[in-house]
Amino acid sequence: MAGSRSYDFESEWLIPAAPDAVWRAILGIGRSEQVWPGVTIGMPSVPVVGDDVPIDVRSGVGYRLRLVARLTAVEPARRLAAEASGDLAGRGEARLAAAGPNATLVVVDWSTTTERPWMNALGGPLGPLFRIAHERVMRAGERALVDAVRDRPADTPE
């Protein structure tokens, strides 16, 4: 049987809001699939290092991933990092930086390995499909975040 397959992903999003507003939106974005289609994230209202955050992802191409992200860094309006376990194992990090007076650059890095036997066995021929599915899910996340900051006034708390 094939061993785990490694994948490294980076997404860059330019969000039309200040880092504080983007941070508040990130904390609420995954709580419902209506907000981020295909993704549900059990993010606590006030995350702290050590929190276990369940994540459920429907790929849109016929498979579903379930994982738990243990928060390893929480720097409000700057950085959120986690170690993942479950169907994927590895590390993820989102970094926020002001990109003008009312814009934020969000960089999301994921370095993961697949843990499901079928994904490991078929990772060679299906690797490109896994990458496409990841990109689709992340583009939907970017759109959801843009919508979330647009729909929420800058001074509205979570």
Short mmCIF file of N, CA and C in Angstrom, two decimals:
data_model
loop_
_atom_site.label_atom_id
_atom_site.label_comp_id
_atom_site.label_asym_id
_atom_site.label_seq_id
_atom_site.Cartn_x
_atom_site.Cartn_y
_atom_site.Cartn_z
N MET A 1 0.85 -1.18 0.00
CA MET A 1 0.00 0.00 0.00
C MET A 1 0.89 1.24 0.00
N ALA A 2 0.47 2.25 -0.69
CA ALA A 2 1.24 3.49 -0.82
C ALA A 2 1.25 4.25 0.49
N GLY A 3 2.35 4.99 0.72
CA GLY A 3 2.45 5.83 1.91
C GLY A 3 1.72 7.15 1.72
N SER A 4 1.76 7.96 2.75
CA SER A 4 1.10 9.27 2.70
C SER A 4 1.66 10.11 1.56
N ARG A 5 0.80 10.92 0.97
CA ARG A 5 1.19 11.86 -0.09
C ARG A 5 1.25 13.26 0.50
N SER A 6 2.26 14.01 0.12
CA SER A 6 2.44 15.37 0.64
C SER A 6 1.94 16.41 -0.36
N TYR A 7 1.34 17.45 0.19
CA TYR A 7 0.84 18.56 -0.63
C TYR A 7 1.15 19.87 0.07
N ASP A 8 1.63 20.84 -0.68
CA ASP A 8 1.87 22.19 -0.17
C ASP A 8 1.04 23.15 -1.00
N PHE A 9 0.28 23.98 -0.31
CA PHE A 9 -0.60 24.94 -0.98
C PHE A 9 -0.37 26.33 -0.40
N GLU A 10 -0.48 27.33 -1.25
CA GLU A 10 -0.47 28.72 -0.79
C GLU A 10 -1.55 29.48 -1.55
N SER A 11 -2.37 30.19 -0.80
CA SER A 11 -3.41 31.03 -1.40
C SER A 11 -3.19 32.45 -0.92
N GLU A 12 -3.35 33.41 -1.82
CA GLU A 12 -3.25 34.83 -1.46
C GLU A 12 -4.56 35.50 -1.82
N TRP A 13 -5.13 36.18 -0.84
CA TRP A 13 -6.39 36.87 -1.03
C TRP A 13 -6.21 38.34 -0.68
N LEU A 14 -6.69 39.22 -1.52
CA LEU A 14 -6.71 40.65 -1.21
C LEU A 14 -8.15 40.99 -0.83
N ILE A 15 -8.35 41.32 0.43
CA ILE A 15 -9.69 41.53 0.98
C ILE A 15 -9.90 43.03 1.21
N PRO A 16 -11.02 43.59 0.73
CA PRO A 16 -11.24 45.04 0.83
C PRO A 16 -11.74 45.48 2.20
N ALA A 17 -10.89 45.33 3.21
CA ALA A 17 -11.22 45.75 4.57
C ALA A 17 -9.93 45.77 5.39
N ALA A 18 -9.96 46.48 6.49
CA ALA A 18 -8.81 46.55 7.39
C ALA A 18 -8.60 45.20 8.09
N PRO A 19 -7.37 44.91 8.55
CA PRO A 19 -7.10 43.63 9.20
C PRO A 19 -8.03 43.27 10.36
N ASP A 20 -8.41 44.24 11.19
CA ASP A 20 -9.32 43.93 12.30
C ASP A 20 -10.66 43.40 11.80
N ALA A 21 -11.20 44.02 10.75
CA ALA A 21 -12.48 43.58 10.19
C ALA A 21 -12.34 42.21 9.54
N VAL A 22 -11.23 41.98 8.87
CA VAL A 22 -11.00 40.68 8.24
C VAL A 22 -10.88 39.60 9.30
N TRP A 23 -10.18 39.89 10.39
CA TRP A 23 -10.03 38.94 11.49
C TRP A 23 -11.40 38.54 12.03
N ARG A 24 -12.25 39.53 12.30
CA ARG A 24 -13.59 39.23 12.82
C ARG A 24 -14.37 38.36 11.84
N ALA A 25 -14.23 38.64 10.56
CA ALA A 25 -14.93 37.84 9.55
C ALA A 25 -14.38 36.41 9.50
N ILE A 26 -13.07 36.26 9.61
CA ILE A 26 -12.47 34.92 9.61
C ILE A 26 -13.02 34.09 10.76
N LEU A 27 -13.18 34.70 11.91
CA LEU A 27 -13.67 33.95 13.08
C LEU A 27 -15.10 33.46 12.87
N GLY A 28 -15.87 34.09 12.00
CA GLY A 28 -17.24 33.67 11.78
C GLY A 28 -17.50 32.95 10.47
N ILE A 29 -16.54 32.97 9.57
CA ILE A 29 -16.79 32.53 8.19
C ILE A 29 -17.12 31.04 8.05
N GLY A 30 -16.53 30.18 8.81
CA GLY A 30 -16.74 28.75 8.60
C GLY A 30 -17.82 28.13 9.45
N ARG A 31 -18.56 28.94 10.18
CA ARG A 31 -19.55 28.38 11.10
C ARG A 31 -20.77 27.80 10.40
N SER A 32 -20.95 28.10 9.14
CA SER A 32 -22.11 27.60 8.40
C SER A 32 -21.72 27.42 6.94
N GLU A 33 -22.19 26.33 6.34
CA GLU A 33 -21.90 26.11 4.92
C GLU A 33 -22.53 27.18 4.05
N GLN A 34 -23.53 27.90 4.56
CA GLN A 34 -24.11 28.97 3.77
C GLN A 34 -23.11 30.11 3.60
N VAL A 35 -22.17 30.25 4.52
CA VAL A 35 -21.17 31.31 4.44
C VAL A 35 -20.02 30.87 3.53
N TRP A 36 -19.42 29.72 3.80
CA TRP A 36 -18.33 29.19 2.98
C TRP A 36 -18.82 27.86 2.41
N PRO A 37 -19.34 27.86 1.19
CA PRO A 37 -19.92 26.64 0.62
C PRO A 37 -18.97 25.45 0.69
N GLY A 38 -19.46 24.35 1.24
CA GLY A 38 -18.69 23.13 1.33
C GLY A 38 -17.79 23.02 2.54
N VAL A 39 -17.71 24.06 3.36
CA VAL A 39 -16.80 24.05 4.50
C VAL A 39 -17.54 24.45 5.77
N THR A 40 -17.35 23.65 6.82
CA THR A 40 -17.85 24.00 8.14
C THR A 40 -16.67 23.95 9.10
N ILE A 41 -16.49 25.02 9.86
CA ILE A 41 -15.38 25.13 10.81
C ILE A 41 -15.97 25.46 12.17
N GLY A 42 -15.65 24.68 13.17
CA GLY A 42 -16.15 24.92 14.52
C GLY A 42 -15.26 25.89 15.29
N MET A 43 -15.04 27.07 14.71
CA MET A 43 -14.15 28.06 15.32
C MET A 43 -14.80 28.66 16.56
N PRO A 44 -14.08 28.67 17.69
CA PRO A 44 -14.63 29.33 18.88
C PRO A 44 -14.70 30.84 18.67
N SER A 45 -15.59 31.49 19.39
CA SER A 45 -15.74 32.95 19.27
C SER A 45 -14.45 33.67 19.62
N VAL A 46 -13.77 33.17 20.65
CA VAL A 46 -12.49 33.75 21.06
C VAL A 46 -11.48 32.60 21.09
N PRO A 47 -10.80 32.36 19.97
CA PRO A 47 -9.87 31.24 19.91
C PRO A 47 -8.61 31.49 20.74
N VAL A 48 -8.10 30.40 21.32
CA VAL A 48 -6.85 30.47 22.08
C VAL A 48 -5.98 29.28 21.67
N VAL A 49 -4.69 29.43 21.87
CA VAL A 49 -3.75 28.35 21.58
C VAL A 49 -4.19 27.11 22.36
N GLY A 50 -4.20 25.98 21.67
CA GLY A 50 -4.61 24.72 22.28
C GLY A 50 -6.03 24.31 21.94
N ASP A 51 -6.85 25.24 21.45
CA ASP A 51 -8.21 24.88 21.04
C ASP A 51 -8.15 23.87 19.90
N ASP A 52 -9.05 22.88 19.96
CA ASP A 52 -9.23 21.94 18.86
C ASP A 52 -10.42 22.39 18.04
N VAL A 53 -10.18 22.66 16.76
CA VAL A 53 -11.20 23.21 15.88
C VAL A 53 -11.56 22.15 14.83
N PRO A 54 -12.80 21.61 14.89
CA PRO A 54 -13.20 20.64 13.88
C PRO A 54 -13.45 21.33 12.53
N ILE A 55 -13.01 20.67 11.47
CA ILE A 55 -13.19 21.20 10.11
C ILE A 55 -13.75 20.07 9.25
N ASP A 56 -14.80 20.38 8.50
CA ASP A 56 -15.43 19.44 7.59
C ASP A 56 -15.44 20.09 6.21
N VAL A 57 -14.84 19.42 5.23
CA VAL A 57 -14.73 19.99 3.88
C VAL A 57 -15.34 19.02 2.87
N ARG A 58 -16.28 19.51 2.09
CA ARG A 58 -16.81 18.76 0.95
C ARG A 58 -16.08 19.28 -0.28
N SER A 59 -15.36 18.40 -0.93
CA SER A 59 -14.45 18.80 -2.00
C SER A 59 -15.15 19.33 -3.25
N GLY A 60 -16.37 18.94 -3.46
CA GLY A 60 -17.04 19.31 -4.70
C GLY A 60 -16.76 18.34 -5.84
N VAL A 61 -15.86 17.38 -5.60
CA VAL A 61 -15.56 16.38 -6.63
C VAL A 61 -15.73 14.96 -6.08
N GLY A 62 -16.59 14.81 -5.07
CA GLY A 62 -16.97 13.48 -4.64
C GLY A 62 -16.33 12.94 -3.38
N TYR A 63 -15.54 13.69 -2.69
CA TYR A 63 -15.01 13.20 -1.42
C TYR A 63 -15.15 14.29 -0.36
N ARG A 64 -15.04 13.84 0.88
CA ARG A 64 -15.19 14.73 2.03
C ARG A 64 -13.99 14.52 2.95
N LEU A 65 -13.53 15.60 3.54
CA LEU A 65 -12.41 15.53 4.48
C LEU A 65 -12.88 16.00 5.85
N ARG A 66 -12.47 15.26 6.87
CA ARG A 66 -12.74 15.67 8.25
C ARG A 66 -11.41 15.73 8.97
N LEU A 67 -11.19 16.84 9.63
CA LEU A 67 -9.96 16.98 10.39
C LEU A 67 -10.18 17.84 11.61
N VAL A 68 -9.20 17.83 12.47
CA VAL A 68 -9.19 18.68 13.65
C VAL A 68 -7.92 19.51 13.57
N ALA A 69 -8.08 20.81 13.72
CA ALA A 69 -6.93 21.73 13.72
C ALA A 69 -6.71 22.20 15.15
N ARG A 70 -5.58 21.84 15.72
CA ARG A 70 -5.22 22.32 17.06
C ARG A 70 -4.47 23.64 16.90
N LEU A 71 -5.04 24.70 17.44
CA LEU A 71 -4.44 26.03 17.28
C LEU A 71 -3.09 26.10 17.98
N THR A 72 -2.08 26.56 17.23
CA THR A 72 -0.72 26.69 17.77
C THR A 72 -0.29 28.15 17.88
N ALA A 73 -1.01 29.04 17.22
CA ALA A 73 -0.73 30.48 17.31
C ALA A 73 -2.02 31.24 17.05
N VAL A 74 -2.29 32.22 17.90
CA VAL A 74 -3.45 33.09 17.73
C VAL A 74 -2.96 34.51 18.01
N GLU A 75 -2.81 35.28 16.95
CA GLU A 75 -2.39 36.68 17.06
C GLU A 75 -3.46 37.51 16.37
N PRO A 76 -4.44 38.02 17.12
CA PRO A 76 -5.58 38.71 16.50
C PRO A 76 -5.16 39.73 15.45
N ALA A 77 -5.85 39.64 14.32
CA ALA A 77 -5.66 40.53 13.16
C ALA A 77 -4.28 40.39 12.51
N ARG A 78 -3.53 39.33 12.90
CA ARG A 78 -2.21 39.11 12.31
C ARG A 78 -1.97 37.68 11.83
N ARG A 79 -2.30 36.69 12.69
CA ARG A 79 -1.88 35.33 12.36
C ARG A 79 -2.70 34.30 13.13
N LEU A 80 -2.99 33.20 12.44
CA LEU A 80 -3.66 32.05 13.03
C LEU A 80 -2.96 30.82 12.47
N ALA A 81 -2.48 29.94 13.33
CA ALA A 81 -1.77 28.75 12.87
C ALA A 81 -2.29 27.53 13.61
N ALA A 82 -2.16 26.36 12.96
CA ALA A 82 -2.68 25.13 13.54
C ALA A 82 -1.92 23.92 13.03
N GLU A 83 -1.99 22.85 13.82
CA GLU A 83 -1.53 21.52 13.44
C GLU A 83 -2.78 20.70 13.15
N ALA A 84 -2.85 20.07 12.00
CA ALA A 84 -4.04 19.31 11.60
C ALA A 84 -3.82 17.82 11.79
N SER A 85 -4.92 17.13 12.13
CA SER A 85 -4.93 15.68 12.19
C SER A 85 -6.29 15.20 11.68
N GLY A 86 -6.33 13.95 11.27
CA GLY A 86 -7.57 13.39 10.72
C GLY A 86 -7.31 12.89 9.31
N ASP A 87 -8.20 13.22 8.37
CA ASP A 87 -8.02 12.78 6.99
C ASP A 87 -6.79 13.42 6.35
N LEU A 88 -6.39 14.58 6.87
CA LEU A 88 -5.14 15.24 6.49
C LEU A 88 -4.35 15.49 7.76
N ALA A 89 -3.04 15.45 7.66
CA ALA A 89 -2.17 15.79 8.79
C ALA A 89 -1.17 16.82 8.30
N GLY A 90 -0.84 17.77 9.16
CA GLY A 90 0.15 18.76 8.76
C GLY A 90 -0.07 20.07 9.46
N ARG A 91 0.35 21.14 8.78
CA ARG A 91 0.30 22.48 9.36
C ARG A 91 -0.40 23.44 8.42
N GLY A 92 -1.10 24.39 9.04
CA GLY A 92 -1.73 25.46 8.28
C GLY A 92 -1.52 26.78 8.98
N GLU A 93 -1.47 27.84 8.20
CA GLU A 93 -1.28 29.16 8.78
C GLU A 93 -1.94 30.20 7.88
N ALA A 94 -2.62 31.14 8.51
CA ALA A 94 -3.17 32.30 7.80
C ALA A 94 -2.50 33.54 8.38
N ARG A 95 -1.91 34.35 7.49
CA ARG A 95 -1.26 35.59 7.91
C ARG A 95 -2.00 36.76 7.29
N LEU A 96 -2.22 37.79 8.08
CA LEU A 96 -2.91 39.00 7.62
C LEU A 96 -1.95 40.16 7.69
N ALA A 97 -1.97 41.01 6.66
CA ALA A 97 -1.14 42.22 6.64
C ALA A 97 -1.89 43.32 5.93
N ALA A 98 -1.83 44.52 6.49
CA ALA A 98 -2.46 45.67 5.84
C ALA A 98 -1.85 45.83 4.46
N ALA A 99 -2.72 46.11 3.49
CA ALA A 99 -2.29 46.30 2.10
C ALA A 99 -2.88 47.60 1.57
N GLY A 100 -2.79 48.63 2.38
CA GLY A 100 -3.39 49.92 2.03
C GLY A 100 -4.31 50.35 3.15
N PRO A 101 -4.95 51.50 2.99
CA PRO A 101 -5.77 52.04 4.07
C PRO A 101 -7.00 51.19 4.39
N ASN A 102 -7.53 50.46 3.44
CA ASN A 102 -8.72 49.66 3.70
C ASN A 102 -8.66 48.34 2.92
N ALA A 103 -7.51 47.67 3.04
CA ALA A 103 -7.34 46.38 2.37
C ALA A 103 -6.38 45.52 3.20
N THR A 104 -6.58 44.22 3.10
CA THR A 104 -5.76 43.27 3.82
C THR A 104 -5.33 42.16 2.88
N LEU A 105 -4.04 41.83 2.91
CA LEU A 105 -3.55 40.67 2.20
C LEU A 105 -3.59 39.50 3.17
N VAL A 106 -4.31 38.46 2.80
CA VAL A 106 -4.37 37.23 3.60
C VAL A 106 -3.61 36.16 2.83
N VAL A 107 -2.61 35.58 3.46
CA VAL A 107 -1.84 34.49 2.86
C VAL A 107 -2.11 33.24 3.68
N VAL A 108 -2.63 32.21 3.02
CA VAL A 108 -2.96 30.95 3.68
C VAL A 108 -2.02 29.88 3.14
N ASP A 109 -1.26 29.27 4.03
CA ASP A 109 -0.35 28.18 3.68
C ASP A 109 -0.83 26.89 4.33
N TRP A 110 -0.85 25.82 3.56
CA TRP A 110 -1.14 24.49 4.08
C TRP A 110 -0.03 23.57 3.61
N SER A 111 0.54 22.82 4.53
CA SER A 111 1.51 21.77 4.21
C SER A 111 0.96 20.50 4.85
N THR A 112 0.43 19.60 4.02
CA THR A 112 -0.30 18.45 4.56
C THR A 112 0.13 17.15 3.91
N THR A 113 -0.24 16.08 4.57
CA THR A 113 -0.15 14.74 3.99
C THR A 113 -1.53 14.12 4.08
N THR A 114 -1.85 13.30 3.10
CA THR A 114 -3.11 12.57 3.13
C THR A 114 -2.97 11.37 4.05
N GLU A 115 -4.02 11.09 4.81
CA GLU A 115 -4.00 9.98 5.75
C GLU A 115 -4.99 8.87 5.38
N ARG A 116 -5.90 9.15 4.46
CA ARG A 116 -6.88 8.13 4.07
C ARG A 116 -6.22 7.17 3.09
N PRO A 117 -6.38 5.86 3.32
CA PRO A 117 -5.72 4.88 2.46
C PRO A 117 -6.02 5.05 0.97
N TRP A 118 -7.26 5.32 0.61
CA TRP A 118 -7.58 5.45 -0.82
C TRP A 118 -6.90 6.67 -1.42
N MET A 119 -6.77 7.75 -0.66
CA MET A 119 -6.10 8.95 -1.17
C MET A 119 -4.60 8.69 -1.36
N ASN A 120 -4.02 7.92 -0.45
CA ASN A 120 -2.60 7.58 -0.57
C ASN A 120 -2.37 6.67 -1.77
N ALA A 121 -3.23 5.66 -1.93
CA ALA A 121 -3.07 4.70 -3.03
C ALA A 121 -3.26 5.36 -4.39
N LEU A 122 -4.19 6.32 -4.47
CA LEU A 122 -4.51 6.94 -5.76
C LEU A 122 -3.95 8.35 -5.91
N GLY A 123 -3.10 8.75 -4.97
CA GLY A 123 -2.57 10.12 -4.99
C GLY A 123 -1.78 10.47 -6.23
N GLY A 124 -1.13 9.49 -6.84
CA GLY A 124 -0.39 9.78 -8.07
C GLY A 124 -1.32 10.25 -9.18
N PRO A 125 -2.23 9.38 -9.63
CA PRO A 125 -3.10 9.81 -10.72
C PRO A 125 -4.14 10.86 -10.31
N LEU A 126 -4.56 10.87 -9.04
CA LEU A 126 -5.58 11.83 -8.62
C LEU A 126 -5.01 13.09 -7.98
N GLY A 127 -3.69 13.16 -7.83
CA GLY A 127 -3.07 14.35 -7.24
C GLY A 127 -3.52 15.65 -7.90
N PRO A 128 -3.54 15.72 -9.24
CA PRO A 128 -4.01 16.96 -9.87
C PRO A 128 -5.47 17.29 -9.52
N LEU A 129 -6.31 16.28 -9.39
CA LEU A 129 -7.70 16.51 -8.99
C LEU A 129 -7.77 17.05 -7.56
N PHE A 130 -6.95 16.51 -6.66
CA PHE A 130 -6.92 17.01 -5.28
C PHE A 130 -6.51 18.48 -5.27
N ARG A 131 -5.55 18.85 -6.10
CA ARG A 131 -5.10 20.25 -6.16
C ARG A 131 -6.21 21.16 -6.70
N ILE A 132 -6.89 20.70 -7.73
CA ILE A 132 -8.00 21.49 -8.29
C ILE A 132 -9.10 21.66 -7.25
N ALA A 133 -9.42 20.57 -6.54
CA ALA A 133 -10.46 20.66 -5.51
C ALA A 133 -10.05 21.65 -4.43
N HIS A 134 -8.79 21.61 -4.02
CA HIS A 134 -8.30 22.56 -3.01
C HIS A 134 -8.46 24.00 -3.51
N GLU A 135 -8.05 24.25 -4.73
CA GLU A 135 -8.14 25.61 -5.28
C GLU A 135 -9.59 26.08 -5.34
N ARG A 136 -10.50 25.21 -5.72
CA ARG A 136 -11.92 25.59 -5.77
C ARG A 136 -12.45 25.93 -4.39
N VAL A 137 -12.12 25.11 -3.41
CA VAL A 137 -12.58 25.36 -2.04
C VAL A 137 -12.01 26.69 -1.54
N MET A 138 -10.74 26.95 -1.83
CA MET A 138 -10.12 28.19 -1.34
C MET A 138 -10.66 29.42 -2.07
N ARG A 139 -10.94 29.31 -3.35
CA ARG A 139 -11.58 30.45 -4.05
C ARG A 139 -12.94 30.75 -3.46
N ALA A 140 -13.69 29.70 -3.11
CA ALA A 140 -14.99 29.92 -2.46
C ALA A 140 -14.80 30.59 -1.10
N GLY A 141 -13.73 30.22 -0.38
CA GLY A 141 -13.43 30.87 0.90
C GLY A 141 -13.10 32.34 0.73
N GLU A 142 -12.34 32.66 -0.30
CA GLU A 142 -12.01 34.06 -0.57
C GLU A 142 -13.28 34.86 -0.86
N ARG A 143 -14.14 34.32 -1.72
CA ARG A 143 -15.40 35.01 -2.02
C ARG A 143 -16.25 35.19 -0.76
N ALA A 144 -16.29 34.15 0.08
CA ALA A 144 -17.07 34.23 1.32
C ALA A 144 -16.52 35.30 2.25
N LEU A 145 -15.20 35.42 2.32
CA LEU A 145 -14.58 36.42 3.18
C LEU A 145 -14.85 37.83 2.65
N VAL A 146 -14.75 38.01 1.35
CA VAL A 146 -15.07 39.32 0.75
C VAL A 146 -16.53 39.68 1.05
N ASP A 147 -17.43 38.72 0.87
CA ASP A 147 -18.85 38.97 1.17
C ASP A 147 -19.06 39.29 2.64
N ALA A 148 -18.35 38.57 3.51
CA ALA A 148 -18.52 38.78 4.96
C ALA A 148 -18.10 40.17 5.38
N VAL A 149 -16.98 40.68 4.85
CA VAL A 149 -16.55 42.03 5.25
C VAL A 149 -17.42 43.09 4.59
N ARG A 150 -17.96 42.80 3.43
CA ARG A 150 -18.84 43.75 2.75
C ARG A 150 -20.18 43.87 3.49
N ASP A 151 -20.67 42.75 4.01
CA ASP A 151 -21.98 42.71 4.68
C ASP A 151 -21.94 43.18 6.12
N ARG A 152 -20.75 43.32 6.70
CA ARG A 152 -20.63 43.67 8.11
C ARG A 152 -20.00 45.05 8.22
N PRO A 153 -20.68 46.00 8.84
CA PRO A 153 -20.06 47.31 9.05
C PRO A 153 -18.76 47.17 9.84
N ALA A 154 -17.82 48.06 9.58
CA ALA A 154 -16.48 47.98 10.19
C ALA A 154 -16.50 47.93 11.70
N ASP A 155 -17.47 48.58 12.35
CA ASP A 155 -17.46 48.62 13.81
C ASP A 155 -18.38 47.59 14.45
N THR A 156 -18.90 46.63 13.66
CA THR A 156 -19.78 45.61 14.20
C THR A 156 -18.96 44.50 14.84
N PRO A 157 -19.16 44.20 16.12
CA PRO A 157 -18.41 43.11 16.74
C PRO A 157 -18.93 41.76 16.26
N GLU A 158 -18.17 40.74 16.49
CA GLU A 158 -18.50 39.36 16.11
C GLU A 158 -19.83 38.96 16.69
#
